[in-house]
PDB file of C-alpha atoms in Angstrom:
ATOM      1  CA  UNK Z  14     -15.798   8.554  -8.734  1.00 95.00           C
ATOM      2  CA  UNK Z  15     -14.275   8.361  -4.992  1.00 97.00           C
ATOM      3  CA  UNK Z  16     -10.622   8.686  -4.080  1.00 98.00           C
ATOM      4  CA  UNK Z  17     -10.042   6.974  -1.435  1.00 98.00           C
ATOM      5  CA  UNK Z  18      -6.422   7.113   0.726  1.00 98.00           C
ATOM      6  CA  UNK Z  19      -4.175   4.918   2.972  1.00 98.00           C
ATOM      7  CA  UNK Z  20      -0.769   4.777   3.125  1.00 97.00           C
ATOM      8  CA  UNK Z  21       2.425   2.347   5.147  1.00 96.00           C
ATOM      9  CA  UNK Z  22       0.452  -0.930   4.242  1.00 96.00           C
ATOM     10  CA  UNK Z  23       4.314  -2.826   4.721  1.00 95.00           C
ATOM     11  CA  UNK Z  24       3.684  -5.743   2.952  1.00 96.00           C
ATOM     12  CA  UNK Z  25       5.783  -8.688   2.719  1.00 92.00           C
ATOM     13  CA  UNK Z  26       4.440 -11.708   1.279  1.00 88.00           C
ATOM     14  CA  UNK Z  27       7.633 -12.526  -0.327  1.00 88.00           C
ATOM     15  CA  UNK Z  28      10.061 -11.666   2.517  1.00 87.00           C
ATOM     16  CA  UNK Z  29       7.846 -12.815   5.417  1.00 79.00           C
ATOM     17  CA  UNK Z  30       8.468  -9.453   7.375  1.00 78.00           C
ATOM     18  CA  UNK Z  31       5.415  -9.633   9.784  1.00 72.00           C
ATOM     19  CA  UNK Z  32       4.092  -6.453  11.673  1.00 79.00           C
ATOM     20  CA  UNK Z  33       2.626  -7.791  14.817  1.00 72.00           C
ATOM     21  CA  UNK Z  34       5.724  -7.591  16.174  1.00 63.00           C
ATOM     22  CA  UNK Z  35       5.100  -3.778  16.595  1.00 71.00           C
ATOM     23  CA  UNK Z  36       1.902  -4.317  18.148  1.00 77.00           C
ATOM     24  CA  UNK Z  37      -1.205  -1.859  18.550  1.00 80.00           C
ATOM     25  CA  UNK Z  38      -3.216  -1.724  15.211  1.00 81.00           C
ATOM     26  CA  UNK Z  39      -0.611  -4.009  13.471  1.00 80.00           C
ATOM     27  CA  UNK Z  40      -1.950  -7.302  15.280  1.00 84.00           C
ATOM     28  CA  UNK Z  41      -4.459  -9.791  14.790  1.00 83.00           C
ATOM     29  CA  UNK Z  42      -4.339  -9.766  10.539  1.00 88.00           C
ATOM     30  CA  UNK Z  43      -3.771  -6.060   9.882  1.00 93.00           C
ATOM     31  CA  UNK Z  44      -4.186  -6.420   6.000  1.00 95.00           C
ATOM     32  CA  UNK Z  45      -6.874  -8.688   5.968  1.00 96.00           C
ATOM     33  CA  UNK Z  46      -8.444  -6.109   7.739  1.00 96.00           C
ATOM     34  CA  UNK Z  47      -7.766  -3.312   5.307  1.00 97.00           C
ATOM     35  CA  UNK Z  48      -9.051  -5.782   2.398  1.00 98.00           C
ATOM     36  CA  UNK Z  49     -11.985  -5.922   4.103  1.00 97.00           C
ATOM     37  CA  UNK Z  50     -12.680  -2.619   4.283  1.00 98.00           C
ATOM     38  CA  UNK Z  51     -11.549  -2.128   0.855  1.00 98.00           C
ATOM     39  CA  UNK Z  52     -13.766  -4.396  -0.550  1.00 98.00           C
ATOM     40  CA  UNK Z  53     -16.878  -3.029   1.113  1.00 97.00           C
ATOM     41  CA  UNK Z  54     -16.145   0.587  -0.022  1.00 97.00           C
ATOM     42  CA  UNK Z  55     -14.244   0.805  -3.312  1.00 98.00           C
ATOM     43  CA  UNK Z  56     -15.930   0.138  -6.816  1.00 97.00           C
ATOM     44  CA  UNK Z  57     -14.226  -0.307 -10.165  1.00 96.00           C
ATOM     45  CA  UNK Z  58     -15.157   3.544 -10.880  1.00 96.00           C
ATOM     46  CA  UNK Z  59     -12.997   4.657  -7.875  1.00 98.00           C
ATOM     47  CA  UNK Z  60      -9.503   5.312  -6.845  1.00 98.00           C
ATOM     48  CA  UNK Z  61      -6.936   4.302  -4.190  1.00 98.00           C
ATOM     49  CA  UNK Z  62      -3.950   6.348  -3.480  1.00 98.00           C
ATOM     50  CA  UNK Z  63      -1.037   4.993  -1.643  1.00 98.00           C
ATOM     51  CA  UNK Z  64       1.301   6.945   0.039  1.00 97.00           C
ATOM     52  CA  UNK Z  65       4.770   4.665   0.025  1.00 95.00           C
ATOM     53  CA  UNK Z  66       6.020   1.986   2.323  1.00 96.00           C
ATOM     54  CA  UNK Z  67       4.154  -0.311   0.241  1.00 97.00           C
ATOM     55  CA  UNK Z  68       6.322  -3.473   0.402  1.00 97.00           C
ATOM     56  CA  UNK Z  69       9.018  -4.991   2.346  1.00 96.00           C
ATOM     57  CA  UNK Z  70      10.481  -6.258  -0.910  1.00 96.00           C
ATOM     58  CA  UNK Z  71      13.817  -5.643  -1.789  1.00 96.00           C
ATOM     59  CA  UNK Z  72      13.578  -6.366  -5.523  1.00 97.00           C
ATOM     60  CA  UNK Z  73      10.777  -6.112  -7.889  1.00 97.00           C
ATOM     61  CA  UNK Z  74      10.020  -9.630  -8.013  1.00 96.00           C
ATOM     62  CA  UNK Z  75      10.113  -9.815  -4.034  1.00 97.00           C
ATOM     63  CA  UNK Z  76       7.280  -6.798  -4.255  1.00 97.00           C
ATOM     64  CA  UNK Z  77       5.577  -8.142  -7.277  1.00 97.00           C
ATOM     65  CA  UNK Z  78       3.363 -10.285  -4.678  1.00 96.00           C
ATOM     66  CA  UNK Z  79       2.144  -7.325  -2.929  1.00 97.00           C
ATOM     67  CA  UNK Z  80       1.209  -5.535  -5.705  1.00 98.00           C
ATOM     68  CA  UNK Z  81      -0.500  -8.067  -7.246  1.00 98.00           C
ATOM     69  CA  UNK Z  82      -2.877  -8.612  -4.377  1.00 97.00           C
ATOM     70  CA  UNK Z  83      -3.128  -4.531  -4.286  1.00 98.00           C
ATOM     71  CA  UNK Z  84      -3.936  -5.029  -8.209  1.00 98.00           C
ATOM     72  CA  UNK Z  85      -6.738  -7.101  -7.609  1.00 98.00           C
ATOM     73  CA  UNK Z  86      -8.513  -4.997  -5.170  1.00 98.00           C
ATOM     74  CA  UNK Z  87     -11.133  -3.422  -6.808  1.00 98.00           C
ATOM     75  CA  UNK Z  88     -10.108   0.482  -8.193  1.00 98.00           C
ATOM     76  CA  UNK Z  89      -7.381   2.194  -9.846  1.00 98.00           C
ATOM     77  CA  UNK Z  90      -4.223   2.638  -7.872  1.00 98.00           C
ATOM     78  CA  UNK Z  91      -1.929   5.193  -7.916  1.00 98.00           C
ATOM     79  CA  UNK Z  92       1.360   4.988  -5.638  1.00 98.00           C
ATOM     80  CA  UNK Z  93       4.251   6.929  -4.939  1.00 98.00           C
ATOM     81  CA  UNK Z  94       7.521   6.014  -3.052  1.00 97.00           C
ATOM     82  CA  UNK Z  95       8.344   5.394   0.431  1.00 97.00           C
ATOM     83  CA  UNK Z  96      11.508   4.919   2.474  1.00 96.00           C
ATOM     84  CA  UNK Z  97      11.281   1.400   2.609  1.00 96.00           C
ATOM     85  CA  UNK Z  98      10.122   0.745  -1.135  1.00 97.00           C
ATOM     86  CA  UNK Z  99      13.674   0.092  -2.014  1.00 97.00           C
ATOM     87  CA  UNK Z 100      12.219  -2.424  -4.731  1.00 97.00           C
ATOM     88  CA  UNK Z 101      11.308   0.582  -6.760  1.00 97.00           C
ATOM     89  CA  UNK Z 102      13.021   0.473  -9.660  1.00 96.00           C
ATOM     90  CA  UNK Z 103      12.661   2.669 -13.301  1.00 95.00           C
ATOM     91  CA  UNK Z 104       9.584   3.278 -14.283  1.00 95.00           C
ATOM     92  CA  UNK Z 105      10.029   1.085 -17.794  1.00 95.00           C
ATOM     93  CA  UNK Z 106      11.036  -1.884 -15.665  1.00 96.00           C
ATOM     94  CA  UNK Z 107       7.921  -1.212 -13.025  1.00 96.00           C
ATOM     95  CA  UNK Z 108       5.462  -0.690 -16.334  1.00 94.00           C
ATOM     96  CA  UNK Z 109       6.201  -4.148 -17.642  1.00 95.00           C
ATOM     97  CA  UNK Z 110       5.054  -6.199 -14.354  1.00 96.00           C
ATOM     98  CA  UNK Z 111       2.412  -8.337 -15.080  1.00 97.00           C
ATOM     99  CA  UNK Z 112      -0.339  -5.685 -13.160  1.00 97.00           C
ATOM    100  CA  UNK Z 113      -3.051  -3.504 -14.600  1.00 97.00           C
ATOM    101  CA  UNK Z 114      -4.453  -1.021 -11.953  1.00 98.00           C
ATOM    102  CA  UNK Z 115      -1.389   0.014 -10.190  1.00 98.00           C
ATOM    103  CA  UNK Z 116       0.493   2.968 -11.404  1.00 97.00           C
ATOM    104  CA  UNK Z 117       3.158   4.568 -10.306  1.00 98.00           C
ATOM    105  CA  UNK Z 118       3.907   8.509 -10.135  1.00 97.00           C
ATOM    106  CA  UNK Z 119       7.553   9.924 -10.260  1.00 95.00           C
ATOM    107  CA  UNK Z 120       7.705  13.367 -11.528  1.00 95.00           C
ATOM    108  CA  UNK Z 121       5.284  13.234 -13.210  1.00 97.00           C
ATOM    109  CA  UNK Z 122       1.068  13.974 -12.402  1.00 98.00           C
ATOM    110  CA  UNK Z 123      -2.096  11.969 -14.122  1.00 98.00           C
ATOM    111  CA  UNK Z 124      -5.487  13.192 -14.453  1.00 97.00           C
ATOM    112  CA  UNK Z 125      -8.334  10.788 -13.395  1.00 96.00           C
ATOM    113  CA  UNK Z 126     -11.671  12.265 -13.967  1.00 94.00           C
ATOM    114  CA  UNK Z 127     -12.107  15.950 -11.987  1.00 96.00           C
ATOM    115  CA  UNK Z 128      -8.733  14.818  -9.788  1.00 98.00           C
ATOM    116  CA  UNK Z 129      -5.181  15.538 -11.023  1.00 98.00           C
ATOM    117  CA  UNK Z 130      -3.038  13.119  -8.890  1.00 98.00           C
ATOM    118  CA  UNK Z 131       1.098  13.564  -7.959  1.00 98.00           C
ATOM    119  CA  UNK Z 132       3.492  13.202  -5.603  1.00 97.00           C
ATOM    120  CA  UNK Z 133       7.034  11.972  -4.545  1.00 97.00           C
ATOM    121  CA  UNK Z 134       8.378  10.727  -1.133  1.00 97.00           C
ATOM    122  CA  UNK Z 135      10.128  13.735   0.200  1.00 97.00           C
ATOM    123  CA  UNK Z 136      12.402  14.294   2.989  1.00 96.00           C
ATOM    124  CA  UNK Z 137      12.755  14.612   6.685  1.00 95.00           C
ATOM    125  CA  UNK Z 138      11.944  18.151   7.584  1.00 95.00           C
ATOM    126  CA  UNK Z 139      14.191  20.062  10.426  1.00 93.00           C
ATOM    127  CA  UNK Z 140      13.375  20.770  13.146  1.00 91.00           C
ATOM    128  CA  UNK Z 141      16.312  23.233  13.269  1.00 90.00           C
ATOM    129  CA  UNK Z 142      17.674  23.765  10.114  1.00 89.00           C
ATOM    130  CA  UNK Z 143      21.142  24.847  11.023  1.00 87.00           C
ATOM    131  CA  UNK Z 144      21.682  21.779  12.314  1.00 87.00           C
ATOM    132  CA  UNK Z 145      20.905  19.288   9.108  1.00 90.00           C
ATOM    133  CA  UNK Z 146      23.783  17.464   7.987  1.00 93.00           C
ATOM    134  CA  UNK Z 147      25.251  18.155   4.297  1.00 93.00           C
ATOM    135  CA  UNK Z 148      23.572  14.783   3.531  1.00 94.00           C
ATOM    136  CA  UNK Z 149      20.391  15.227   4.735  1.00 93.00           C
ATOM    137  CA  UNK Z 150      20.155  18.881   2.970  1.00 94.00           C
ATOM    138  CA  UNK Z 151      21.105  17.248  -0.172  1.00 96.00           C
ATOM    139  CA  UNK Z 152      18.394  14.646  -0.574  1.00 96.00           C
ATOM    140  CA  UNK Z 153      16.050  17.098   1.002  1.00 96.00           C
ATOM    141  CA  UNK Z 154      17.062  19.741  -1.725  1.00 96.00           C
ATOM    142  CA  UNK Z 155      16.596  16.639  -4.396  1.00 96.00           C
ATOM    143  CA  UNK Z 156      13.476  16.179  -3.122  1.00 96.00           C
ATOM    144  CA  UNK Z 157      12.260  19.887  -3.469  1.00 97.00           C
ATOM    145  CA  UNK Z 158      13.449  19.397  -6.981  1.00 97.00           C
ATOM    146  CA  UNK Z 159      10.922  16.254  -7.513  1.00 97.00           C
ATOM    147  CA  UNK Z 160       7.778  17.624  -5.810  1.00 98.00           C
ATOM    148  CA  UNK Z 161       8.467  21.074  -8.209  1.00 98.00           C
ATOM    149  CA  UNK Z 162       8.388  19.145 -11.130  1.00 98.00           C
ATOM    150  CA  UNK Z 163       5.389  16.476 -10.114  1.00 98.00           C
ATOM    151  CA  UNK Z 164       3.141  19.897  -9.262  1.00 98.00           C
ATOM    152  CA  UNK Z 165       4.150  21.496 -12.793  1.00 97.00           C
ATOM    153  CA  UNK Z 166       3.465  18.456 -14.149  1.00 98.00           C
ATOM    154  CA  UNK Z 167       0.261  18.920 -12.183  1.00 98.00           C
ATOM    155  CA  UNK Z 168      -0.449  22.294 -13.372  1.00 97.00           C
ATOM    156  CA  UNK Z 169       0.100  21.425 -16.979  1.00 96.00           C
ATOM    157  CA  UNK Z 170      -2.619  18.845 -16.804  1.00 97.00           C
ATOM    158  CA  UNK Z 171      -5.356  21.447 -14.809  1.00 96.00           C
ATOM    159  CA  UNK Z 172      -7.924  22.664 -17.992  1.00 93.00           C
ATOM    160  CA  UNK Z 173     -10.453  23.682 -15.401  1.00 91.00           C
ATOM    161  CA  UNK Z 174     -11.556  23.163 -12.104  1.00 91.00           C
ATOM    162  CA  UNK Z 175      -9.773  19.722 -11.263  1.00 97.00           C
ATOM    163  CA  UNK Z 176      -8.730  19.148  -8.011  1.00 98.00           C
ATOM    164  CA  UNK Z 177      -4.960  18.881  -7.419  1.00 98.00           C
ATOM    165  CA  UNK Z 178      -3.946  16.125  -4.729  1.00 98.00           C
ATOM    166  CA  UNK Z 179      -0.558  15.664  -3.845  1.00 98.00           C
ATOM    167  CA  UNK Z 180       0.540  12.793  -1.998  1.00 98.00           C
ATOM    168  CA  UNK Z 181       4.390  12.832  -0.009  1.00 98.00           C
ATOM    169  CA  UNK Z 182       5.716   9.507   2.011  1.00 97.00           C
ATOM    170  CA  UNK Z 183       7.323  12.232   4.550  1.00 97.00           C
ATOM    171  CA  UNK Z 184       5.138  14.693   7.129  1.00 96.00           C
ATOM    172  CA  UNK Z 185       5.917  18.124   4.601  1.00 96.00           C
ATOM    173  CA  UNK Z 186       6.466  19.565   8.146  1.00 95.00           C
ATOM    174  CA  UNK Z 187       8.352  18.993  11.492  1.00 94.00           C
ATOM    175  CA  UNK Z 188       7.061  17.767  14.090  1.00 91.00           C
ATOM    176  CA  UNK Z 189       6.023  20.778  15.181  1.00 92.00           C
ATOM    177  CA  UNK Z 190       4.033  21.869  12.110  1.00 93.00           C
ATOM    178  CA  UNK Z 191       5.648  24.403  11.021  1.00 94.00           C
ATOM    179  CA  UNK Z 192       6.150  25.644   7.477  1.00 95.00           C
ATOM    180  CA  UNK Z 193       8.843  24.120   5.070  1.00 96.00           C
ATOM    181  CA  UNK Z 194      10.116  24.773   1.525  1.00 97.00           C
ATOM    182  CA  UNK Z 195       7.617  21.869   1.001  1.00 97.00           C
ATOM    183  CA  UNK Z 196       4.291  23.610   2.030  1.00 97.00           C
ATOM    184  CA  UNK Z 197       5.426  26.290   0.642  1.00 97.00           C
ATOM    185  CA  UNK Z 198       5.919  25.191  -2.540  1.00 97.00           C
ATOM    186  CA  UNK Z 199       2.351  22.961  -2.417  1.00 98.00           C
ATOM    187  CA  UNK Z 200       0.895  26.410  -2.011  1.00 97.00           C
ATOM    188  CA  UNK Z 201       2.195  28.239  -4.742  1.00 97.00           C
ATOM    189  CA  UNK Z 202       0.997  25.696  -7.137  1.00 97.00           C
ATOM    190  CA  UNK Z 203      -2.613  25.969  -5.116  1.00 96.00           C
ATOM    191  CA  UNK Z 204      -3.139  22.494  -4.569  1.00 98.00           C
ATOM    192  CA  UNK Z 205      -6.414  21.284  -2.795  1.00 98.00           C
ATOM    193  CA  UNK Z 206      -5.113  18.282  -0.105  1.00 98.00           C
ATOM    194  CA  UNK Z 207      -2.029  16.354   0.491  1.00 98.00           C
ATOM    195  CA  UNK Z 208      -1.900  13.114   2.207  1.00 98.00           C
ATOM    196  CA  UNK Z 209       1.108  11.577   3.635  1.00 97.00           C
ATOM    197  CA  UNK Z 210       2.598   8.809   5.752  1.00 96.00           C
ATOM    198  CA  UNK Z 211       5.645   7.141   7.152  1.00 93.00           C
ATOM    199  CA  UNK Z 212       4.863   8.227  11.019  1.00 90.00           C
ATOM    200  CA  UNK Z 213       4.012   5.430  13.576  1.00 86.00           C
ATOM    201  CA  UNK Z 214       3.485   4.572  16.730  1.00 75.00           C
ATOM    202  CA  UNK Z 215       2.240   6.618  19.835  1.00 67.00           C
ATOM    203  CA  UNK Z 216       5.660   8.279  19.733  1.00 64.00           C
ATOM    204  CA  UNK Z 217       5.308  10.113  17.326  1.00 71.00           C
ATOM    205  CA  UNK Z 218       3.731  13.227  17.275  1.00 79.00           C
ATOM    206  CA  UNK Z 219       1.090  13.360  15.093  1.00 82.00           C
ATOM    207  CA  UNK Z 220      -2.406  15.310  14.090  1.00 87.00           C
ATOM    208  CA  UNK Z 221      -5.247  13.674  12.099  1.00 91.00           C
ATOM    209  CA  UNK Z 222      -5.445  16.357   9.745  1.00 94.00           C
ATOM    210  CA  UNK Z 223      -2.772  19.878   9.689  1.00 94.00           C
ATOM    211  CA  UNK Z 224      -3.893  23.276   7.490  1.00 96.00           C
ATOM    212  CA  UNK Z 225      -1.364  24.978   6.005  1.00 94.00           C
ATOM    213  CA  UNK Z 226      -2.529  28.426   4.182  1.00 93.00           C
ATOM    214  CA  UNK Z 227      -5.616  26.413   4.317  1.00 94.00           C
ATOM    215  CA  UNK Z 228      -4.900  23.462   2.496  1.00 97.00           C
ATOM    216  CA  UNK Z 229      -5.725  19.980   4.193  1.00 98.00           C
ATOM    217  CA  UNK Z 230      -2.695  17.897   5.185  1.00 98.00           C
ATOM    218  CA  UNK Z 231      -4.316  14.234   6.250  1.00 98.00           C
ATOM    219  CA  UNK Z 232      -1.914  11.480   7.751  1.00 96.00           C
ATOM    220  CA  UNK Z 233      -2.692   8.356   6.402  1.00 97.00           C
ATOM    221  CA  UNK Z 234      -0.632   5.707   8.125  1.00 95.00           C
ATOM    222  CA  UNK Z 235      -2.781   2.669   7.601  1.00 94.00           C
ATOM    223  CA  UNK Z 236      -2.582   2.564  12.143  1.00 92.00           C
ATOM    224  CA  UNK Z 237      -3.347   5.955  12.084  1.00 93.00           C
ATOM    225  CA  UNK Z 238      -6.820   4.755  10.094  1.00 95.00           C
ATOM    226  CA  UNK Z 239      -6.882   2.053  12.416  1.00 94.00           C
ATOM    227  CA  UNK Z 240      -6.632  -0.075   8.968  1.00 96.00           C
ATOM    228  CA  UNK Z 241      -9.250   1.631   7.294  1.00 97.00           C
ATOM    229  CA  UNK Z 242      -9.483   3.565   3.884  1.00 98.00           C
ATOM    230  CA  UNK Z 243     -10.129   7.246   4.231  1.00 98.00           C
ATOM    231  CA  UNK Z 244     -12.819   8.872   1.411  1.00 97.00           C
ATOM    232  CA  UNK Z 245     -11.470  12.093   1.043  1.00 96.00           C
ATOM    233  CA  UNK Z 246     -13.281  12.904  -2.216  1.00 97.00           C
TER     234      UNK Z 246
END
């Protein structure tokens, strides 16, 4: 078994939301590009995990499009919310679309072979932290919350030597690397990689892969991977 990782893949079959409008590696048929590549590397035996921002859908039945062409890409999916995925809805709803290899983790961790997969979308991290609104601190403390009980859930599941990957929508870090309650937290529960998402753009800055207390943080932002999956097992 691979595992295999992209994240941001923005689809909107349903909505009609193209992303050529924001240039770069989003022009000339981004997707097709990234089923291409797909298709050439992933078998049946492996797995895909996506790291939020999966549809433009605002509904389940305006996503259910997307992941249906996701489900019939060859693999086992495993995805986790994004900013934009505001057509996630409770897991009992999102278990009874009409899909068979997508599943979706929140708070909770699955074991797939040697791997132990989980993950949740996290939170903008500071980059001064007296200055984060009551808001912001809130949802960031929810978050902390989620990715606590998606590692235990983790760490429940770990009978041996499997390798833990978490995957978070948000960089765990600011933009300046430095530590957070999230990396520190991903380190107590000695996890073996994250991969995460949501940044775009030349903007942005941004570093293929970050090591935090020696674990490897990959970016994944489907541009970043110039629409390409990344093996990273």
């Amino acid at each position: 078994m691979n595992i295999y990782v992209i994240s941001d893949l923005h689809l909107g079959h349903a909505v009609n939301k193209p992303m050529d409008v924001f240039g770069g590696n989003w022009t000339g048929g981004y997707w097709q590009k990234v089923q291409d590549d797909w298709k050439k590397k992933v078998t049946e035996n492996d797995a895909v995990l996506l790291g939020g921002d999966t549809s433009w859908g605002m509904t389940l039945s305006e996503a259910l499009p997307d992941l249906q062409e996701i489900d019939s890409l060859p693999g086992q999916k495993y995805i986790i919310r994004g900013n934009h995925d505001y057509w996630w809805a409770s897991m009992a709803k999102m278990r009874l679309l009409p899909i068979k290899s997508v599943h979706f983790i929140q708070n909770s961790a699955v074991k797939i072979g040697s791997y132990i997969i989980c993950g949740t979308r996290g939170w903008t991290v500071p980059e001064n932290v007296a200055a984060q609104s009551t808001e912001d601190k809130k949802i960031f403390d929810r978050e902390l919350i989620r990715l606590e009980m998606t590692l235990s859930e983790a760490k429940k599941l770990q009978t041996e030597s499997e390798k833990i990957i978490c995957m978070t929508h948000y960089p765990p870090f600011n933009s300046k690397f430095e530590d957070s309650p999230f990396t520190f937290l991903i380190s107590e529960h000695n996890v073996d990689s994250v991969i995460y998402g949501h940044l775009h753009g030349s903007s942005s800055r941004h570093a293929s892969v970050v090591h935090k207390q020696k674990i490897p943080y990959y970016l994944t932002s489907c541009d970043y991977l110039n629409n390409k999956l990344l093996e990273l097992y």
